[in-house]
Amino acid sequence: MSIELTRNFSIIAHIDHGKTTLSDRLMGATNTVAQRDEKAQLLDSMDLERERGITIKSHPVTMSYKAKDGKTYKLNLLDTPGHVDFSYEVSRSLAACEGALLLVDASQGVEAQTVANLNLAMQQNLYVIPVINKVDLPSADVARCKRQLEDILQLSADEAVPASAKMGIGIIDILESVVRLVPAPVSLGEDYLRASVFDSIFDAYRGVVTYVRVFSGTIVRGQKIRMMSTGLDYEVKEVGVFRPKMFAMDKLEVGDVGYLIANVKTTADVKIGDTVTEMRRPAPEALPGFKEIHPLVFSGIYPISSDDFESLKMAVGKLQINDAAFTFMAESSAALGFGFRCGFLGLLHMEIIQERLRREFNMDVISTYPSVIYEVKKTNGEEMIVDNPSFLPSVQVIEEIREPMVKIFLMVPNEYIGDMMQLVMDKRGQVEHTETLDDNRVMLQSLIPLNEILVDFNDKLKSITRGYGSMDYEHAGYQPADLVKMEMLIAGDPVDAFACIVHRSKAEARGRALAAKLKEVIPQQLFVVSIQAAIGGKIIASERISALRKDVTAKCYGGDISRKRKLLEKQKEGKKRMKSIGKVNIPQEAFIQVLKSG
Ligand code: GTP
């Protein structure tokens, strides 16, 4: 098929605005049967994303559409993950397209994620077609959406297609718009092979499946290829497209989107954004936009029972084969034993991995408070990066600590703007810009430390705005800050699992809260236990747990035998789960409670 009849596009949308429903409709309208079984399976293993309202990324689909002009077009629909943790992957998928459908829920209007996604599409110079979805809803307000498209997004509302993915309204109009407005791919003009890698998955039977978009030349079965960033060479075993199942072809030509299978062992060897070229005749230059991705958030993951260390090692190893962005390294903690320091792209990515360890590998794990990466300049001029509070050098040798910042976009109803500004300031953010979106909503743009939004920011936003607020963010470099390491001492011994890096202005409050929490969860011992928060040896908060007086098992003697046995068993179980810190026994549950509450 000629390149003029190919259209590569993706759908970008805020969560729940109907991306999945629309994709299904487009596949239905083009007789590309949806692969229900596989989808159900994938969703089963990724419940978390479903619960969090985020669809896992699915593979691209090649559809064939006979348009009103009588010609049959090849339409490649690429999916994007739609969460900031994966914005590099989103950008690589978008770079493989010439156009995008910007989906807006007619009853909700433009949301924070819509703006952030549009920015990414604009950076790739995509032709953006707005689709106003859910027009069947009684609360749909198409006119308002059109005003927002023009005012907030500077898009032409004339081209906006009203639709209902659920009822099947406007589907053909959308396909016609794609054919008419999205530019056909342009060949880069010479015959070197250059294909960009925009995703990869690990298939238990077939190994790594690499998703590619061909920008020049052709990929054929049997060809020797080279990944330009790593210099590694492979032989192509199979090429093909998704219809939506994998469908083998003889070759992929310029403009095509599809997959290749070579003898690649793990997804870590396939770099997203890399350029595939021919081994014998390599292209002189790679395609632009490749970046090595590095984890931004770190946390220690430990087995609850130390016997499970080997199984945890196997589980994290397996997860990494499928997810090159996830990193791990063995580490040990005096309090938690042997575990792994793990790196993630962001908080959602972290939650996904932790949850998969629990659900898919049945691992009972405990994870330490997440940390961002700090840049530290020492007084001797040396620079270092710190992703674990335990490794922060002593305050005497630190000249400056810098922390990662993000630019955050918040969309909130007018009446909550005061409370939102307060929240931003409490989190050490500076409001940079506010903009009225429509009669009842405002967009706040603010520069805020990443560390401050890691744990509960989104929950707070939702509770302040009664669920109506939305947020998104992008990374915005590093800034110096007055940060200190706070340690928690139990009976005089520092507990590494509770050490954290905090802003000096917040250290005392956090120290007090942690001490109070620990007091709640550590059981009484036979002696008085002191709990202290300290910065560089100076105590900033303290609590004490009084000594245990009564023998709680006494009441059991003479009692019924089965109850007694149960109690003993329970005790045994409890003992196994105790960690002793110095002379104090702390139940695992206490760590979980404290680390969870942050
Ligand atoms: P995520 O991928 O999970 O972010 O969501 P999504 O954007 O893929 O949205 P999805 O297609 O899952 O739709 C979200 C909800 O909106 C579902 O309950 C759909 O049934 C509903 N929905 C989608 N399109 C329409 C529509 O045109 N009209 C109405 N009334 N509901 C719709």
PDB file of C-alpha atoms in Angstrom, residues 190-194 216 228 275 277-278 281-287:
ATOM      1  CA  GLU A 190      17.052   7.897   1.551  1.00  0.00           C
ATOM      2  CA  ASP A 191      17.132   4.184   1.801  1.00  0.00           C
ATOM      3  CA  TYR A 192      19.008   3.553   5.033  1.00  0.00           C
ATOM      4  CA  LEU A 193      16.828   1.681   7.483  1.00  0.00           C
ATOM      5  CA  ARG A 194      15.761   3.854  10.380  1.00  0.00           C
ATOM      6  CA  SER A 216      13.092   5.172   6.182  1.00  0.00           C
ATOM      7  CA  MET A 228      22.055   2.332  17.491  1.00  0.00           C
ATOM      8  CA  THR A 275      16.808   3.706  16.401  1.00  0.00           C
ATOM      9  CA  THR A 277      19.156   0.333  11.553  1.00  0.00           C
ATOM     10  CA  GLU A 278      20.739  -2.252   9.277  1.00  0.00           C
ATOM     11  CA  ARG A 281      24.620  -0.430   6.132  1.00  0.00           C
ATOM     12  CA  PRO A 282      24.014   1.525   9.307  1.00  0.00           C
ATOM     13  CA  ALA A 283      22.383   4.943   9.042  1.00  0.00           C
ATOM     14  CA  PRO A 284      24.890   7.740   9.652  1.00  0.00           C
ATOM     15  CA  GLU A 285      22.701   9.258  12.367  1.00  0.00           C
ATOM     16  CA  ALA A 286      20.014   8.021  14.740  1.00  0.00           C
ATOM     17  CA  LEU A 287      16.532   9.532  14.799  1.00  0.00           C
TER      18      LEU A 287
END
